[in-house]
Amino acid sequence: MDAQPALQRTFEAIILDRSALGGERAGPRSRIGRLVARGATVVVAGVEPAEVARLGVPAGHGELLLVPRSPRAVYRATPRGPRPVPPAPTDRASGTTAESRTLRLLGDAGITPGLVLVVACPDGLTEGPSSSPALRLGRQLPGSTIVDVRRPACETAPQVPSTGPAGCPDGAPGDTDGGYAGIVAGLLDEQLHRRRTRRLPHVDEDAEWVIVDDDSVPARRRVVDCLFTVSDGRVATRATSEDTTSDTEPLVLAAGVYVGQGESQELLPGPFWPAMRLGSVETRRRRVLDLRAGLMLREDVRDGIILLHRDSTSRSAPLQMVERIAAYATSERRHPLHGRPERLLRAAMDGGFDALLRRHRSAWARRWRDVGVEIVGDPELQLAARFALFQLWGVVHGDGESAIGARGLTGKAYRGHVFWDADVFMLPALATMSPRAARSMLEYRLRRLPQARAIAQIHAFDGARFPWESARDGTDVTPRSASIGGLLMLIRTGELEEHIVADVAWAAEHYAAWTGDHRWLHDRGYPLVVETARYWASRCRRDRDGSVHIDRVMGPDEYHDRVDDNAFTNVMARWNLRRGADLLERIDGSDGARQEAAAWRALAAGMFDG
């Protein structure tokens, strides 16, 4: 049969009725095994309980789920035979059915309705949806593509005009020469062909999750390159065209990996893995950013043909499909271990693109399950909030330490330097999303505490003064000047914007308060609060009237420099002194500590705030 647009896509999951399999030797059975081997999820619904153990168990990187007619259990095929899927806590609490458990398993794998093909093949004994378990599942997946072999077309659920193959023949169950089994075999063959020829999986273009750029404004291309960056928090790839000879800025960046010295330190660009030389034909590139799956898709308007240049002398040849898998090994302080990239690459290539994509979808599904945003009645605001969360997930990984620059890993602006934005704006949000990730940001500050103490000593103060711009080693890398409009302008932020000291303490305290991880603050993180309080105690000036002042600073607005008693700086320093006094007494408890804490509280009480 001819595949219509609704079926001309690669589906991630296929839901079938048991009756669609035909007889013991019918074609659909073997095709299911091959689909699972290539990474697809296949759900066979309406299986008789006694039949579960007899169904073949295919090997591969996909998954075969068996949904019996009557029990609540759902079975997963394994090399040792079908095994019941353990219920989730929500399943136990609500006593959910096998159908709802199946839908949850699809969601946990990141398989959204638009990625599901439902093949309804009623058993012929009764009419209506109740006779097709697959159809009942499909009706609960708005946006899935449903093929009912009794009817002359397929449809997209719900209430969408039929868009599927015309003239689907009727037939008796088990008729492998053109009946139900023949139709099902044709549908599965199409999916096998698409996976064999490396056709990209379909992107579920749900308006609540997807951002589309149609390339109608060429001047925005570099902006979209940045905004559509895809990252796992360790390594990021800009959404730049593969053709590195065009007017683009191809870029792959690794978190915390810097090159250069002093203020010239910047993130080290890595090899741009998608790079290839394409034909010079000007084309518009439609780009789709799927926030839910963490994927970026680009489509060129060239009638499906792209010209690939092998080298400067060879002739151009049509490029049908290229599958490229890359592995990166990074280290912030030393060369990665020899052979590690090769081991990572071999592991990635073991299952190929389909297996990698499957794990990728599952990882993003877990993220959104733990941290979701639903804003009823304002889809535009909801999409914006999800985009913000997507960007946060892309800048931090949660292992060791995380240095988060002002532009994350999306470009070279600000050279990847770490500012107060990370501590005050990003860390609190990440503490609610992933405490481990937030803790890795604080670990970055803790490991650079010796440098912060050294900076305070250079300025003849006690405690620790964190630099306004930080990079690899924690020294101050703020540029001293810059050319703006042809004029040389002095940059005083590194010299004057001292509120960064209290900002770091605020981040440590709020991490502990928001996550409940007070043990970390008492056992490891307390110097970020105590040593910064000690800095303010030596930095403040007390007048004869008892008022306390901080002179010659720059506030966060950065429009007024060398001012006295900036309100933000003074209020943050007062908070830092009080919280530092509390921690110092609790952790030390000696007479000297109590006296020092009392002095800090006295300074805080006299702090001028306007």
XYZ file of C-alpha atoms in Angstrom:
610
model
C 0.000 0.000 0.000
C 1.071 3.601 -0.536
C 2.265 5.435 2.559
C 0.658 8.843 2.992
C 2.233 11.800 4.857
C 1.012 10.676 8.286
C 3.025 7.439 7.889
C 6.076 8.900 6.174
C 7.939 9.318 9.406
C 10.059 7.218 11.740
C 8.074 6.293 14.831
C 9.724 5.518 18.155
C 6.944 3.222 19.399
C 4.436 0.936 17.662
C 1.368 -0.356 19.482
C -0.211 -3.491 17.958
C -3.174 -5.693 18.735
C -2.322 -9.318 19.390
C -4.560 -10.323 16.472
C -2.334 -8.285 14.119
C 0.420 -10.882 14.508
C -1.514 -13.500 12.566
C -0.456 -17.141 12.832
C 2.645 -18.572 14.421
C 4.665 -18.073 11.226
C 3.119 -14.796 10.143
C 5.430 -12.034 8.914
C 4.742 -9.443 11.658
C 6.358 -11.601 14.334
C 9.829 -11.595 12.782
C 9.547 -7.917 11.881
C 8.856 -7.027 15.504
C 12.123 -8.673 16.526
C 14.060 -6.718 13.936
C 12.447 -3.439 14.958
C 13.310 -3.996 18.604
C 16.870 -4.863 17.615
C 17.083 -1.459 15.907
C 15.921 0.449 18.966
C 12.136 0.667 18.573
C 9.609 0.118 21.344
C 6.869 -2.338 20.392
C 3.770 -2.841 22.524
C 1.605 -5.899 21.868
C -1.786 -5.329 23.498
C -4.527 -7.841 24.205
C -2.264 -10.817 24.875
C -3.872 -13.733 26.661
C -2.221 -14.368 30.064
C -1.283 -17.927 29.155
C 0.302 -16.693 25.927
C 2.783 -14.269 27.465
C 5.526 -16.820 28.025
C 5.220 -18.213 24.477
C 5.878 -14.935 22.650
C 9.400 -14.632 21.331
C 11.861 -12.447 23.175
C 13.803 -10.325 20.664
C 17.269 -9.108 21.481
C 18.303 -5.542 20.773
C 18.434 -1.996 22.066
C 14.689 -1.436 21.917
C 11.940 -2.824 24.079
C 9.034 -5.245 23.745
C 6.119 -4.720 26.135
C 3.281 -7.214 26.516
C -0.099 -6.055 27.820
C -2.454 -8.920 28.781
C -6.191 -8.553 28.376
C -7.284 -8.940 31.959
C -4.542 -8.659 34.659
C -3.133 -5.329 35.712
C 0.437 -6.454 35.062
C 2.569 -5.320 32.131
C 5.403 -7.576 30.992
C 8.772 -6.598 29.572
C 10.550 -9.078 27.319
C 14.017 -9.991 28.619
C 16.636 -12.584 27.596
C 15.267 -14.786 30.402
C 11.700 -14.451 29.263
C 8.933 -11.932 29.977
C 9.089 -10.305 33.393
C 6.401 -8.215 35.141
C 7.208 -4.513 35.192
C 7.373 -3.361 38.838
C 4.732 -0.738 39.554
C 5.797 2.815 40.265
C 4.777 4.446 43.567
C 1.988 6.262 41.747
C 0.767 2.939 40.361
C 0.540 1.408 43.843
C -1.238 4.431 45.237
C -3.894 4.657 42.559
C -4.232 1.001 41.605
C -3.801 1.876 37.955
C -4.610 -0.442 35.092
C -2.197 -2.166 32.757
C -3.087 0.389 30.080
C -2.161 3.370 32.252
C 1.060 1.636 33.284
C 1.918 1.144 29.632
C 1.358 4.827 28.922
C 3.591 5.709 31.867
C 6.367 3.466 30.541
C 6.210 5.229 27.185
C 6.389 8.586 28.938
C 9.348 7.468 31.059
C 11.165 6.593 27.836
C 10.514 10.075 26.448
C 8.161 8.705 23.788
C 5.474 11.348 23.324
C 2.163 10.771 21.473
C 3.402 12.229 18.207
C 6.090 9.521 18.083
C 3.624 6.623 18.409
C 2.066 4.537 15.621
C -1.026 2.569 16.673
C -2.127 -0.360 14.501
C -5.641 -1.403 15.513
C -6.608 -4.876 14.403
C -9.857 -5.989 16.126
C -10.344 -9.681 16.704
C -13.446 -9.748 14.546
C -15.695 -10.983 17.347
C -17.024 -7.564 18.320
C -17.139 -4.119 16.804
C -16.022 -0.791 18.225
C -12.953 0.395 20.171
C -13.564 -2.104 22.974
C -12.573 -4.931 20.649
C -9.139 -3.372 20.045
C -6.853 -2.894 23.071
C -4.370 -1.056 20.822
C -7.072 1.387 19.757
C -8.028 2.029 23.376
C -4.399 2.897 24.138
C -4.171 5.128 21.074
C -7.258 7.082 22.077
C -5.417 8.028 25.285
C -2.467 9.435 23.293
C -3.709 12.652 21.640
C -1.535 13.263 18.612
C -0.629 9.625 17.941
C -1.096 8.194 14.448
C -3.722 5.459 14.333
C -4.229 2.929 11.557
C -7.434 0.892 11.825
C -7.122 -1.945 9.337
C -10.927 -2.247 9.082
C -11.151 1.223 7.553
C -9.841 2.805 4.351
C -7.605 5.359 6.059
C -5.445 6.113 9.064
C -5.973 9.036 11.378
C -4.171 11.205 13.867
C -5.885 11.135 17.233
C -7.986 12.950 18.238
C -10.534 14.541 15.863
C -8.111 15.157 13.022
C -9.119 14.456 9.411
C -7.871 11.148 8.074
C -4.462 11.465 6.456
C -3.348 7.887 6.090
C -3.139 5.243 3.377
C -6.185 4.977 1.175
C -7.594 1.625 0.246
C -6.409 -0.498 3.177
C -7.839 -3.913 2.234
C -10.129 -5.802 4.523
C -9.176 -9.334 5.416
C -9.548 -12.076 7.914
C -7.220 -12.338 10.904
C -4.259 -14.538 10.168
C -4.407 -14.010 6.395
C -0.750 -13.275 5.629
C -1.360 -12.718 1.910
C -3.038 -9.343 2.143
C -5.342 -9.487 5.156
C -4.682 -8.046 8.570
C -1.230 -9.569 8.852
C -0.342 -8.396 5.356
C -1.279 -4.814 6.148
C 0.625 -4.903 9.423
C 3.670 -6.407 7.717
C 3.642 -3.554 5.211
C 3.523 -0.953 7.956
C 6.360 -2.614 9.857
C 8.413 -2.990 6.672
C 8.183 0.765 6.148
C 9.533 1.369 9.656
C 12.309 -1.205 9.182
C 13.296 0.413 5.899
C 13.456 3.836 7.498
C 15.677 2.575 10.311
C 17.931 0.625 7.955
C 18.423 3.730 5.791
C 19.004 5.914 8.867
C 15.978 8.138 8.417
C 15.792 10.571 11.286
C 13.094 9.951 13.880
C 10.091 12.185 13.774
C 10.062 15.275 16.006
C 6.814 15.684 17.909
C 6.145 19.352 17.081
C 3.961 20.045 20.094
C 3.534 23.839 20.304
C 3.885 23.676 24.095
C 7.363 22.155 23.803
C 8.852 23.096 20.444
C 10.419 26.304 19.105
C 10.654 26.668 15.318
C 12.809 29.080 13.322
C 12.013 29.240 9.599
C 15.174 31.172 8.689
C 13.087 34.012 7.286
C 15.387 36.602 8.899
C 18.996 35.872 7.828
C 20.334 38.415 10.320
C 19.003 36.227 13.147
C 20.923 33.117 12.133
C 23.748 33.613 14.619
C 21.265 34.389 17.377
C 19.387 31.160 16.659
C 22.716 29.306 16.469
C 23.227 30.361 20.078
C 19.681 29.876 21.391
C 19.337 26.403 19.866
C 22.592 25.115 21.395
C 22.274 21.525 22.608
C 24.256 20.567 25.698
C 24.413 17.922 28.410
C 26.087 20.331 30.837
C 29.546 19.023 29.971
C 29.887 19.480 26.214
C 27.751 21.785 24.075
C 27.305 22.053 20.310
C 26.057 25.275 18.739
C 23.205 24.880 16.272
C 25.438 25.959 13.416
C 25.272 24.640 9.877
C 27.490 21.656 9.155
C 28.990 23.663 6.287
C 31.863 25.375 8.092
C 32.780 27.292 4.925
C 29.614 29.393 5.160
C 29.076 32.524 7.238
C 28.681 30.690 10.520
C 30.531 30.236 13.789
C 30.811 26.476 14.409
C 31.541 25.840 18.024
C 31.841 22.984 20.507
C 32.635 24.004 24.097
C 33.366 22.001 27.239
C 32.428 23.257 30.687
C 35.366 24.530 32.740
C 38.012 23.868 30.079
C 39.933 27.122 29.587
C 42.908 28.197 27.525
C 45.127 31.242 27.941
C 46.439 33.153 30.922
C 45.188 36.033 33.038
C 42.288 38.046 31.693
C 42.729 36.393 28.277
C 41.528 33.033 29.663
C 38.599 31.753 27.614
C 36.759 28.517 26.976
C 38.726 26.230 24.687
C 36.819 25.361 21.471
C 36.819 21.657 20.686
C 36.607 19.879 17.311
C 33.309 20.692 15.586
C 32.053 17.152 15.060
C 29.246 17.902 12.510
C 31.613 19.700 10.123
C 31.434 18.849 6.421
C 31.722 20.771 3.182
C 28.374 21.137 1.494
C 27.442 22.606 -1.857
C 27.324 26.370 -2.174
C 23.607 26.473 -3.033
C 21.900 29.153 -0.941
C 19.087 27.642 1.042
C 16.752 28.405 3.896
C 17.156 26.171 6.895
C 14.167 25.361 9.024
C 15.276 24.565 12.544
C 13.250 22.921 15.271
C 14.293 22.877 18.941
C 12.506 20.144 20.879
C 12.785 21.147 24.544
C 11.131 17.994 25.832
C 13.556 15.636 24.073
C 16.636 17.867 24.102
C 16.947 17.652 20.309
C 17.618 20.105 17.497
C 16.505 19.270 13.949
C 17.554 21.186 10.837
C 15.929 20.750 7.433
C 17.386 22.223 4.201
C 15.126 23.126 1.287
C 16.940 21.380 -1.572
C 14.462 18.777 -2.735
C 16.059 16.306 -0.353
C 19.495 16.424 -2.040
C 22.611 17.789 -0.378
C 25.928 17.982 -2.175
C 28.928 16.760 -0.237
C 32.469 17.842 -1.201
C 34.934 15.069 -0.417
C 37.999 17.274 -0.963
C 39.208 20.110 -3.160
C 39.760 17.917 -6.229
C 36.965 15.351 -6.205
C 33.628 15.890 -7.856
C 30.512 16.593 -5.821
C 28.289 13.640 -5.096
C 24.761 13.422 -3.686
C 24.723 12.842 0.037
C 21.949 10.447 1.008
C 22.612 10.125 4.704
C 25.511 10.558 7.092
C 25.520 9.131 10.605
C 28.227 10.641 12.742
C 28.885 9.682 16.363
C 31.448 11.626 18.390
C 32.823 11.167 21.893
C 34.580 13.796 23.992
C 36.738 13.385 27.077
C 37.428 16.548 29.075
C 39.285 17.615 32.182
C 39.456 21.054 33.793
C 43.010 20.729 35.080
C 44.924 18.112 33.055
C 44.892 16.181 29.806
C 42.208 13.468 29.781
C 43.476 9.944 30.283
C 44.889 8.374 27.139
C 42.436 6.058 25.443
C 39.359 7.368 27.279
C 37.810 9.008 24.171
C 38.247 5.756 22.254
C 36.532 3.750 25.003
C 33.657 6.238 25.107
C 33.316 6.076 21.342
C 33.251 2.278 21.265
C 30.543 2.263 23.933
C 28.515 4.835 21.999
C 28.815 2.944 18.729
C 27.824 -0.360 20.316
C 24.140 0.342 19.795
C 24.475 3.041 17.175
C 22.372 6.140 16.783
C 19.055 4.501 17.684
C 20.294 3.255 21.062
C 21.921 6.601 21.872
C 18.746 8.461 20.999
C 16.708 6.103 23.139
C 18.881 6.749 26.195
C 18.896 10.461 25.427
C 15.093 10.671 25.313
C 14.813 8.741 28.582
C 17.272 11.053 30.337
C 15.352 14.158 29.295
C 12.055 12.515 30.246
C 13.407 11.968 33.766
C 14.420 15.618 33.981
C 11.004 16.930 32.992
C 9.265 14.394 35.226
C 11.197 15.749 38.213
C 11.044 19.427 37.195
C 7.957 20.279 35.184
C 6.253 23.564 34.374
C 2.568 23.881 33.561
C 1.018 27.356 33.303
C -2.673 27.051 32.578
C -4.070 29.612 30.157
C -0.746 31.115 29.021
C 1.028 28.766 26.590
C 3.513 31.434 25.525
C 4.699 32.005 29.094
C 4.787 28.255 29.673
C 7.045 27.758 26.644
C 9.311 30.577 27.845
C 9.632 28.992 31.282
C 10.455 25.627 29.773
C 13.049 27.234 27.520
C 14.690 28.800 30.592
C 14.813 25.410 32.341
C 16.204 23.816 29.174
C 19.029 26.365 29.157
C 19.773 25.772 32.846
C 20.019 22.010 32.290
C 22.572 22.756 29.566
C 25.101 24.616 31.709
C 25.707 22.339 34.683
C 26.416 18.628 35.050
C 26.623 17.979 38.787
C 29.917 16.078 38.936
C 32.932 17.590 40.696
C 32.808 21.327 40.104
C 30.852 23.488 37.654
C 32.092 26.808 36.316
C 29.084 28.537 34.751
C 29.851 31.541 32.597
C 27.458 34.368 31.800
C 26.673 32.871 28.382
C 26.834 29.280 29.539
C 28.230 27.123 26.746
C 26.420 28.904 23.909
C 29.220 31.122 22.635
C 32.460 32.968 23.240
C 30.958 36.120 24.738
C 32.341 36.892 28.210
C 34.953 34.179 27.485
C 33.207 31.734 29.790
C 34.094 33.835 32.848
C 32.066 33.252 36.017
C 30.184 36.248 37.469
C 27.778 36.831 40.360
C 24.889 35.883 38.054
C 25.748 32.209 38.542
C 25.661 32.421 42.352
C 22.588 34.651 42.778
C 20.347 33.864 39.811
C 21.242 30.384 38.549
C 22.163 28.497 41.712
C 18.870 28.981 43.606
C 16.894 27.694 40.631
C 19.230 24.738 40.223
C 18.933 23.976 43.946
C 15.242 23.278 43.350
C 15.937 21.303 40.149
C 19.073 19.361 41.036
C 20.771 19.856 44.433
C 23.754 17.908 43.160
C 24.215 20.368 40.300
C 23.904 23.356 42.629
C 26.457 21.814 44.986
C 28.927 21.444 42.115
C 28.688 25.218 41.535
C 29.575 25.836 45.180
C 32.413 23.340 44.858
C 33.863 25.603 42.159
C 33.986 28.462 44.699
C 35.311 26.298 47.530
C 38.228 25.003 45.483
C 39.224 28.615 44.768
C 39.011 29.815 48.366
C 42.838 30.091 48.683
C 42.910 32.508 45.745
C 40.050 34.508 47.292
C 42.026 34.800 50.534
C 45.067 35.936 48.551
C 43.048 38.652 46.797
C 41.843 39.954 50.181
C 45.431 40.099 51.439
C 46.542 41.990 48.335
C 43.989 44.672 49.249
C 45.141 44.581 52.915
C 41.931 42.985 54.221
C 41.126 39.814 56.151
C 39.026 36.839 55.075
C 38.282 36.060 51.443
C 37.423 38.325 48.520
C 36.159 36.465 45.466
C 37.024 38.028 42.090
C 34.424 39.761 39.955
C 35.379 37.558 36.968
C 36.768 34.097 37.594
C 37.939 31.350 35.251
C 40.265 28.384 35.664
C 42.270 29.149 38.787
C 40.196 31.678 40.728
C 42.385 34.718 40.134
C 40.757 37.938 38.985
C 40.478 37.859 35.186
C 38.387 41.016 34.742
C 39.655 43.006 31.731
C 41.088 46.372 32.693
C 39.920 48.147 29.532
C 37.986 47.627 26.318
C 37.500 49.384 23.006
C 33.911 50.603 22.678
C 33.014 52.506 19.525
C 36.682 53.119 18.842
C 37.260 54.637 22.280
C 39.389 53.009 24.968
C 37.215 52.637 28.084
C 38.402 51.667 31.548
C 36.624 48.705 33.173
C 36.327 49.166 36.934
C 34.035 46.250 37.828
C 36.913 44.042 38.952
C 38.207 46.792 41.205
C 34.914 48.034 42.668
C 32.044 45.534 42.371
C 32.671 43.885 45.710
C 29.137 42.640 46.382
C 30.293 39.395 44.715
C 31.796 38.531 48.138
C 28.399 38.461 49.862
C 26.771 36.912 46.789
C 28.885 33.766 47.154
C 27.952 33.493 50.837
C 24.270 34.017 49.976
C 24.440 31.156 47.457
C 25.952 28.767 50.019
C 23.380 29.633 52.675
C 20.426 29.384 50.313
C 21.604 26.076 48.902
C 21.509 24.633 52.432
C 18.163 26.263 53.268
C 16.404 25.299 50.040
C 17.682 21.716 49.870
C 17.850 20.944 53.596
C 21.518 19.985 53.215
C 22.633 21.803 56.373
C 25.283 19.163 57.051
C 27.171 20.265 53.920
C 27.130 23.881 55.121
C 28.410 22.950 58.593
C 30.948 20.329 57.498
C 32.338 21.812 54.294
C 30.692 24.983 53.026
C 30.895 27.212 56.107
C 34.135 29.029 55.001
C 32.155 30.545 52.112
C 30.029 32.331 54.729
C 32.524 32.851 57.567
C 35.545 33.981 55.553
C 33.429 36.430 53.531
C 31.984 37.876 56.753
C 35.540 38.289 58.019
C 36.322 40.255 54.863
C 33.444 42.696 55.425
C 34.445 43.158 59.071
C 37.852 44.427 57.948
C 36.466 46.302 54.939
C 33.848 48.412 56.804
C 34.478 51.915 58.183
C 32.850 53.034 61.488
C 32.079 56.712 62.106
C 32.179 58.413 65.484
C 28.393 58.256 65.662
C 28.570 54.454 65.457
C 27.290 54.195 61.869
C 29.085 51.738 59.618
C 29.923 52.457 55.962
C 31.477 50.792 52.914
C 33.261 53.267 50.663
C 34.266 53.324 46.983
C 32.273 50.495 45.470
C 30.140 49.839 42.403
C 26.613 48.483 42.729
C 25.051 45.829 40.515
C 23.602 48.465 38.159
C 27.213 49.249 37.073
C 26.260 52.832 36.151
C 27.777 54.482 39.218
C 31.336 53.739 40.244
C 33.399 54.729 43.295
C 30.296 55.476 45.367
C 29.934 55.229 49.133
C 27.206 53.160 50.799
C 25.664 51.494 47.804
C 22.395 50.131 49.207
C 22.658 46.657 47.668
C 26.249 46.169 48.759
C 25.623 47.372 52.311
C 22.487 45.280 52.860
C 24.170 42.146 51.494
C 27.256 42.767 53.650
C 25.030 43.208 56.726
C 23.309 39.899 56.018
C 26.701 38.242 55.476
C 28.029 39.520 58.817
C 24.999 38.248 60.746
C 24.888 34.844 59.108
C 28.652 34.476 59.430
C 28.400 35.253 63.153
C 25.742 32.562 63.632
C 27.802 29.914 61.833
C 31.064 30.863 63.540
C 29.554 30.449 67.015
C 27.850 27.197 66.104
C 30.916 25.593 64.524
C 33.704 26.960 66.746
C 32.152 27.959 70.055
C 35.419 29.195 71.603
C 35.673 32.468 73.510
C 37.583 34.022 70.635
C 34.927 32.952 68.143
C 32.127 34.350 70.319
C 33.940 37.673 70.649
C 34.534 37.898 66.909
C 30.884 37.032 66.201
C 29.713 39.729 68.632
C 31.880 42.293 66.817
C 30.364 41.269 63.483
C 26.826 41.663 64.823
C 27.678 45.126 66.127
C 28.934 46.151 62.702
C 25.803 44.757 61.078
C 23.590 46.700 63.485
C 25.295 49.957 62.567
C 25.417 49.390 58.806
C 24.082 52.429 56.944
C 21.419 51.518 54.386
C 19.891 54.871 53.461
